[in-house]
Amino acid sequence: MPVLLLQHGGLTSLTGKTGLAMLRHRRGPIAAVIDPAHAHGSLAEITGIDRTVPIVPDLAAALPYRPAVAVVGLAPSGGVLPDPLRRDALAALQAGLSLASGLHTQLGEDPDFKAACHPGQWIWDLRREPPSVQVGQARAASLSCQRVLAVGTDMAVGKMSACLALQAAAERHKLVCRFVGTGQAGILISGRGVPLDAVRVDYAAGVVEAAVLEAGSGLSEQDFLVVEGQGSLCHPGSTATLPLMRGSQPTALLMVHRAGQSTIGRLPEVPLPPLKECISLCESLAAIARPRGAGPPPRVQALALNTAELSAEEAQRAIESCQDALGLPCDDPIRNRADGLLEVFLNR
């Protein structure tokens, strides 16, 4: 169904990464984007995303494009909607649209939004703990399929994008590949997954396990399951990597890093360890808490390098430099597509 992205100020800001990810990766139609700061501009010129979608100033201008669902494309600090976005979200419900949100704030429990949601409409607050949870038991190790988990050196370095690019490459090669979303953008794009940061820590590995078991059901040894990474072991505020490792029981790891980044993005006083050390740490942690007979411990098979801030020439030099330094295949799966990285996992 056609969606309307509520992207107020987020086309050129990291707070808009949910909507930007949908613009880059959603296969279904996107009717329009609301962003008053960039109304009537070119999406490709503003964002570099090669997709034709009108940018409009408000809901009234968006309705002629006949959207069915309004999607909150921002992830504002604290999860509180800015007033202009809240007004348009509420107006969208009043105009007959449904509403999807990945914020920690539950819009379906807001009295104003409740009152505006009539029969035939819905509010999807996806950032909720699943109704049934249990402690992880390493059951995903019993799956036959290959399970690739993305791990990163920081938050927001492109783990989800790398996974979706890998899935797209597999499909171009006529391979079966399923994606497990673990964050709001990945779930909104794929329509399924588990919002890991909404789950109590004791059950985090268990809900990942359940999602992986469901997605991997019926897959063969030649098939792929790619699991969206979250957070980073390098980030002092992140706890997401371990439950993803425990729950997915990966057969291989894909390291994701932003070219040239040497500190945590929002904590410049926290340095990143050298990439080799980060890779070694991830491999060591992924090698434990595995059942007997689970096969060889997972290794980092390749580096997905985010070169979005570099020119084409700079990007190529950065890719070659990382490849030489690490002795691992390296590429930017968005700039260059992920076919080369896929070959690594096919031939591992």
Coordinates of C-alpha atoms in Angstrom, one line a residue:
M1 CA 0.0 0.0 0.0
P2 CA 1.2 3.6 -0.7
V3 CA 2.8 5.3 2.3
L4 CA 3.3 8.9 3.3
L5 CA 6.5 9.6 5.1
L6 CA 6.3 12.2 7.9
Q7 CA 9.9 13.4 7.6
H8 CA 9.7 17.0 9.0
G9 CA 13.3 18.2 8.8
G10 CA 14.7 14.7 8.5
L11 CA 15.7 14.5 4.9
T12 CA 19.1 16.0 5.8
S13 CA 19.4 14.9 9.4
L14 CA 20.4 11.7 11.2
T15 CA 17.1 11.9 13.1
G16 CA 15.4 11.1 9.8
K17 CA 17.3 7.8 9.2
T18 CA 14.1 5.7 9.5
G19 CA 12.4 7.6 6.6
L20 CA 15.6 7.8 4.6
A21 CA 16.0 4.0 5.0
M22 CA 12.5 3.5 3.7
L23 CA 13.2 5.8 0.7
R24 CA 16.3 3.8 -0.1
H25 CA 15.0 0.3 0.5
R26 CA 11.2 0.0 0.6
R27 CA 10.0 -1.9 -2.4
G28 CA 6.4 -0.8 -2.1
P29 CA 5.1 2.6 -3.2
I30 CA 5.9 5.8 -1.4
A31 CA 3.3 8.3 -2.3
A32 CA 4.9 11.5 -0.9
V33 CA 7.2 12.9 1.7
I34 CA 6.3 15.7 4.1
D35 CA 9.2 17.9 4.8
P36 CA 8.4 21.7 4.8
A37 CA 12.1 22.6 4.8
H38 CA 12.6 20.9 1.4
A39 CA 9.1 21.1 -0.1
H40 CA 9.0 20.8 -3.9
G41 CA 12.7 19.9 -4.0
S42 CA 14.3 17.0 -5.8
L43 CA 14.7 13.9 -3.5
A44 CA 17.8 12.8 -5.5
E45 CA 19.5 16.1 -5.2
I46 CA 18.7 16.5 -1.5
T47 CA 19.5 13.0 -0.3
G48 CA 21.4 11.2 -3.2
I49 CA 18.6 8.5 -3.2
D50 CA 17.7 7.7 -6.8
R51 CA 13.9 7.6 -6.4
T52 CA 11.2 9.9 -7.7
V53 CA 9.0 10.9 -4.8
P54 CA 7.3 14.3 -4.4
I55 CA 8.3 16.4 -1.3
V56 CA 5.4 18.4 0.0
P57 CA 5.0 21.0 2.8
D58 CA 2.0 19.5 4.7
L59 CA -0.7 16.9 4.8
A60 CA -3.1 18.9 2.6
A61 CA -0.5 18.8 -0.2
A62 CA 0.1 15.1 0.3
L63 CA -3.5 13.9 0.1
P64 CA -3.9 14.2 -3.7
Y65 CA -1.2 11.5 -4.0
R66 CA -3.6 9.1 -2.3
P67 CA -1.5 7.6 0.5
A68 CA -3.0 4.9 2.7
V69 CA -0.7 4.9 5.6
A70 CA 1.3 7.7 7.3
V71 CA 4.7 6.6 8.6
V72 CA 6.7 8.5 11.2
G73 CA 10.1 8.8 9.5
L74 CA 11.9 10.5 12.4
A75 CA 13.6 9.1 15.5
P76 CA 13.6 12.3 17.7
S77 CA 15.5 12.3 20.9
G78 CA 13.3 11.0 23.7
G79 CA 10.7 9.7 21.2
V80 CA 8.5 12.8 21.5
L81 CA 7.0 14.0 18.3
P82 CA 7.8 17.6 17.3
D83 CA 4.7 19.7 17.2
P84 CA 4.5 20.1 13.4
L85 CA 4.9 16.3 12.9
R86 CA 2.4 15.6 15.6
R87 CA -0.2 17.9 13.9
D88 CA 0.3 16.2 10.5
A89 CA 0.2 12.7 12.1
L90 CA -3.1 13.5 13.8
A91 CA -4.5 15.1 10.7
A92 CA -3.5 12.0 8.7
L93 CA -5.7 9.9 11.0
Q94 CA -8.5 12.4 10.8
A95 CA -8.3 12.2 7.0
G96 CA -8.8 8.4 7.0
L97 CA -5.2 7.2 6.8
S98 CA -3.7 4.6 9.2
L99 CA -0.5 5.4 11.1
A100 CA 2.7 3.5 11.7
S101 CA 5.4 4.5 14.2
G102 CA 8.6 3.0 15.6
L103 CA 9.0 5.5 18.4
H104 CA 9.3 4.5 22.1
T105 CA 6.3 6.8 22.7
Q106 CA 3.2 4.7 22.0
L107 CA 0.9 6.8 19.8
G108 CA -1.9 4.4 20.1
E109 CA -2.2 5.2 23.8
D110 CA -2.4 8.9 23.2
P111 CA -6.0 10.1 23.8
D112 CA -6.0 12.5 20.8
F113 CA -4.7 9.7 18.4
K114 CA -7.1 7.2 19.9
A115 CA -10.1 9.5 19.3
A116 CA -9.0 10.1 15.7
C117 CA -8.6 6.4 14.8
H118 CA -11.9 5.2 13.4
P119 CA -13.1 1.7 12.4
G120 CA -11.1 0.5 9.4
Q121 CA -8.0 2.4 10.5
W122 CA -5.2 1.3 12.7
I123 CA -2.2 2.6 14.6
W124 CA 0.8 0.3 14.5
D125 CA 3.2 1.1 17.4
L126 CA 5.8 -1.5 16.4
R127 CA 8.2 -0.8 19.2
R128 CA 6.6 -3.2 21.7
E129 CA 7.9 -6.3 23.4
P130 CA 6.3 -9.4 21.9
P131 CA 3.4 -10.7 24.0
S132 CA 5.2 -14.1 24.5
V133 CA 8.8 -14.1 25.5
Q134 CA 11.3 -16.6 26.9
V135 CA 15.0 -16.9 27.7
G136 CA 17.3 -17.8 24.8
Q137 CA 18.3 -21.5 24.4
A138 CA 20.6 -21.4 21.4
R139 CA 17.9 -23.2 19.3
A140 CA 18.7 -21.3 16.1
A141 CA 21.8 -23.4 15.9
S142 CA 19.6 -26.2 14.7
L143 CA 18.6 -24.4 11.5
S144 CA 20.0 -25.7 8.3
C145 CA 20.4 -22.3 6.5
Q146 CA 23.3 -20.0 6.6
R147 CA 22.8 -17.1 9.1
V148 CA 24.7 -13.9 8.5
L149 CA 24.7 -11.4 11.3
A150 CA 25.8 -7.8 10.8
V151 CA 28.0 -6.3 13.6
G152 CA 29.2 -2.8 13.6
T153 CA 31.8 -0.4 15.0
D154 CA 29.1 2.1 16.0
M155 CA 25.4 2.8 15.9
A156 CA 24.0 4.1 12.6
V157 CA 26.9 3.0 10.4
G158 CA 24.7 1.1 7.9
K159 CA 24.2 -2.4 9.3
M160 CA 20.6 -2.6 8.1
S161 CA 21.4 -1.2 4.7
A162 CA 24.2 -3.7 4.3
C163 CA 21.9 -6.6 5.1
L164 CA 19.2 -5.4 2.7
A165 CA 21.8 -4.9 0.0
L166 CA 23.0 -8.5 0.6
Q167 CA 19.5 -9.8 0.4
A168 CA 18.9 -7.9 -2.9
A169 CA 22.1 -9.3 -4.3
A170 CA 21.1 -12.9 -3.3
E171 CA 17.7 -12.4 -5.0
R172 CA 19.5 -11.1 -8.2
H173 CA 21.4 -14.4 -8.2
K174 CA 18.1 -16.4 -7.7
L175 CA 19.0 -17.4 -4.2
V176 CA 16.6 -17.7 -1.3
C177 CA 17.4 -15.0 1.3
R178 CA 15.2 -13.8 4.1
F179 CA 15.8 -10.7 6.3
V180 CA 15.2 -10.4 10.0
G181 CA 14.5 -6.8 11.0
T182 CA 15.5 -5.9 14.6
G183 CA 15.0 -2.1 14.5
Q184 CA 12.2 0.2 13.6
A185 CA 13.3 0.9 10.0
G186 CA 14.1 -2.8 9.2
I187 CA 10.7 -3.8 10.5
L188 CA 8.8 -1.1 8.7
I189 CA 10.6 -2.0 5.4
S190 CA 10.2 -5.8 5.7
G191 CA 6.9 -5.9 7.6
R192 CA 8.3 -8.3 10.2
G193 CA 10.9 -8.7 12.8
V194 CA 11.5 -7.9 16.5
P195 CA 12.1 -4.4 18.0
L196 CA 15.1 -5.5 20.1
D197 CA 15.4 -2.2 22.1
A198 CA 11.8 -2.6 23.4
V199 CA 12.6 -6.0 25.0
R200 CA 13.6 -6.6 28.6
V201 CA 17.3 -7.6 28.6
D202 CA 16.7 -11.0 30.1
Y203 CA 14.5 -12.0 27.1
A204 CA 16.4 -10.2 24.4
A205 CA 18.3 -13.3 23.1
G206 CA 15.0 -15.3 23.3
V207 CA 13.0 -12.9 21.1
V208 CA 15.8 -12.8 18.5
E209 CA 15.9 -16.6 18.6
A210 CA 12.1 -16.8 18.1
A211 CA 12.2 -14.4 15.1
V212 CA 15.2 -16.2 13.5
L213 CA 13.5 -19.6 14.0
E214 CA 10.3 -18.3 12.4
A215 CA 12.1 -16.7 9.5
G216 CA 14.5 -19.7 9.0
S217 CA 11.7 -22.3 9.0
G218 CA 11.9 -24.4 5.8
L219 CA 15.2 -23.0 4.6
S220 CA 17.8 -25.4 3.2
E221 CA 21.6 -25.4 3.6
Q222 CA 21.9 -23.3 0.4
D223 CA 19.6 -20.6 1.7
F224 CA 20.4 -17.4 3.5
L225 CA 19.1 -15.6 6.5
V226 CA 20.5 -12.1 7.1
V227 CA 20.0 -10.6 10.6
E228 CA 20.0 -6.9 11.0
G229 CA 22.6 -5.7 13.5
Q230 CA 22.0 -3.2 16.2
G231 CA 24.3 -1.1 18.3
S232 CA 27.9 -1.9 18.8
L233 CA 30.2 -3.6 21.3
C234 CA 32.3 -0.4 21.1
H235 CA 29.5 1.9 22.3
P236 CA 29.3 2.4 26.1
G237 CA 25.5 2.7 25.9
S238 CA 24.8 -0.3 23.7
T239 CA 23.7 -3.8 24.9
A240 CA 22.3 -5.1 21.6
T241 CA 25.2 -7.1 20.0
L242 CA 25.3 -10.0 22.5
P243 CA 21.6 -11.0 22.4
L244 CA 21.8 -10.8 18.6
M245 CA 24.8 -13.2 18.6
R246 CA 23.1 -15.5 21.2
G247 CA 19.7 -15.5 19.6
S248 CA 20.7 -15.9 15.9
Q249 CA 23.6 -18.4 16.4
P250 CA 25.2 -17.0 13.2
T251 CA 27.2 -19.1 10.8
A252 CA 29.1 -16.0 9.6
L253 CA 29.5 -12.3 10.6
L254 CA 29.6 -9.2 8.4
M255 CA 31.5 -6.3 10.0
V256 CA 30.1 -2.8 9.1
H257 CA 32.2 0.4 9.5
R258 CA 32.1 4.0 8.4
A259 CA 35.2 4.9 6.4
G260 CA 37.6 7.1 8.4
Q261 CA 35.6 7.0 11.7
S262 CA 37.9 6.8 14.7
T263 CA 35.6 7.5 17.6
I264 CA 32.0 6.8 18.6
G265 CA 30.0 9.2 16.5
R266 CA 28.1 11.0 19.2
L267 CA 30.7 10.4 21.9
P268 CA 34.0 11.7 20.3
E269 CA 35.8 11.2 23.6
V270 CA 35.3 7.4 23.2
P271 CA 37.9 6.0 20.7
L272 CA 37.2 3.1 18.4
P273 CA 39.6 0.2 18.7
P274 CA 41.5 -0.8 15.6
L275 CA 39.3 -2.7 13.2
K276 CA 41.4 -5.9 13.6
E277 CA 40.8 -5.8 17.4
C278 CA 37.1 -5.2 16.9
I279 CA 36.9 -8.1 14.5
S280 CA 38.8 -10.4 16.9
L281 CA 36.5 -9.4 19.8
C282 CA 33.3 -10.1 17.8
E283 CA 34.6 -13.5 16.7
S284 CA 35.6 -14.4 20.2
L285 CA 32.2 -13.6 21.7
A286 CA 30.3 -15.3 18.8
A287 CA 32.4 -18.5 19.4
I288 CA 30.9 -19.1 22.9
A289 CA 27.4 -20.0 24.1
R290 CA 27.0 -22.4 21.2
P291 CA 25.7 -26.0 21.4
R292 CA 27.9 -29.0 20.8
G293 CA 27.8 -29.9 17.1
A294 CA 26.9 -26.4 16.0
G295 CA 29.7 -26.3 13.5
P296 CA 32.8 -24.1 13.3
P297 CA 32.6 -20.8 15.1
P298 CA 31.5 -17.9 13.0
R299 CA 34.1 -15.6 11.5
V300 CA 33.9 -12.1 10.1
Q301 CA 33.9 -13.0 6.4
A302 CA 33.9 -9.4 5.0
L303 CA 33.8 -5.7 5.7
A304 CA 31.0 -3.6 4.5
L305 CA 32.4 -0.1 4.4
N306 CA 30.1 2.9 4.5
T307 CA 31.7 5.5 2.1
A308 CA 28.7 7.8 1.8
E309 CA 30.7 10.8 2.9
L310 CA 33.5 10.3 0.3
S311 CA 34.0 11.0 -3.4
A312 CA 34.1 8.0 -5.7
E313 CA 37.9 8.2 -5.8
E314 CA 38.2 8.5 -2.1
A315 CA 35.8 5.6 -1.6
Q316 CA 37.8 3.3 -3.8
R317 CA 41.0 4.2 -2.0
A318 CA 39.4 3.6 1.4
I319 CA 38.0 0.2 0.3
E320 CA 41.4 -0.9 -1.0
S321 CA 43.2 0.3 2.1
C322 CA 40.9 -1.6 4.5
Q323 CA 41.1 -4.7 2.3
D324 CA 44.9 -4.6 2.4
A325 CA 45.1 -3.9 6.1
L326 CA 42.6 -6.6 7.2
G327 CA 43.2 -9.3 4.6
L328 CA 39.4 -9.5 4.2
P329 CA 37.1 -8.8 1.2
C330 CA 35.8 -5.2 1.5
D331 CA 33.3 -3.1 -0.4
D332 CA 30.6 -0.5 0.0
P333 CA 27.3 -2.5 -0.6
I334 CA 25.3 0.6 -1.3
R335 CA 27.7 2.5 -3.6
N336 CA 28.8 -0.7 -5.5
R337 CA 25.9 -3.1 -4.7
A338 CA 26.6 -6.2 -2.6
D339 CA 27.2 -8.9 -5.3
G340 CA 30.9 -9.1 -4.5
L341 CA 30.2 -9.5 -0.8
L342 CA 27.6 -12.2 -1.5
E343 CA 30.3 -14.2 -3.4
V344 CA 32.3 -14.2 -0.2
F345 CA 29.5 -15.9 1.8
L346 CA 28.7 -18.3 -1.1
N347 CA 32.3 -19.5 -1.2
R348 CA 33.2 -19.4 2.5

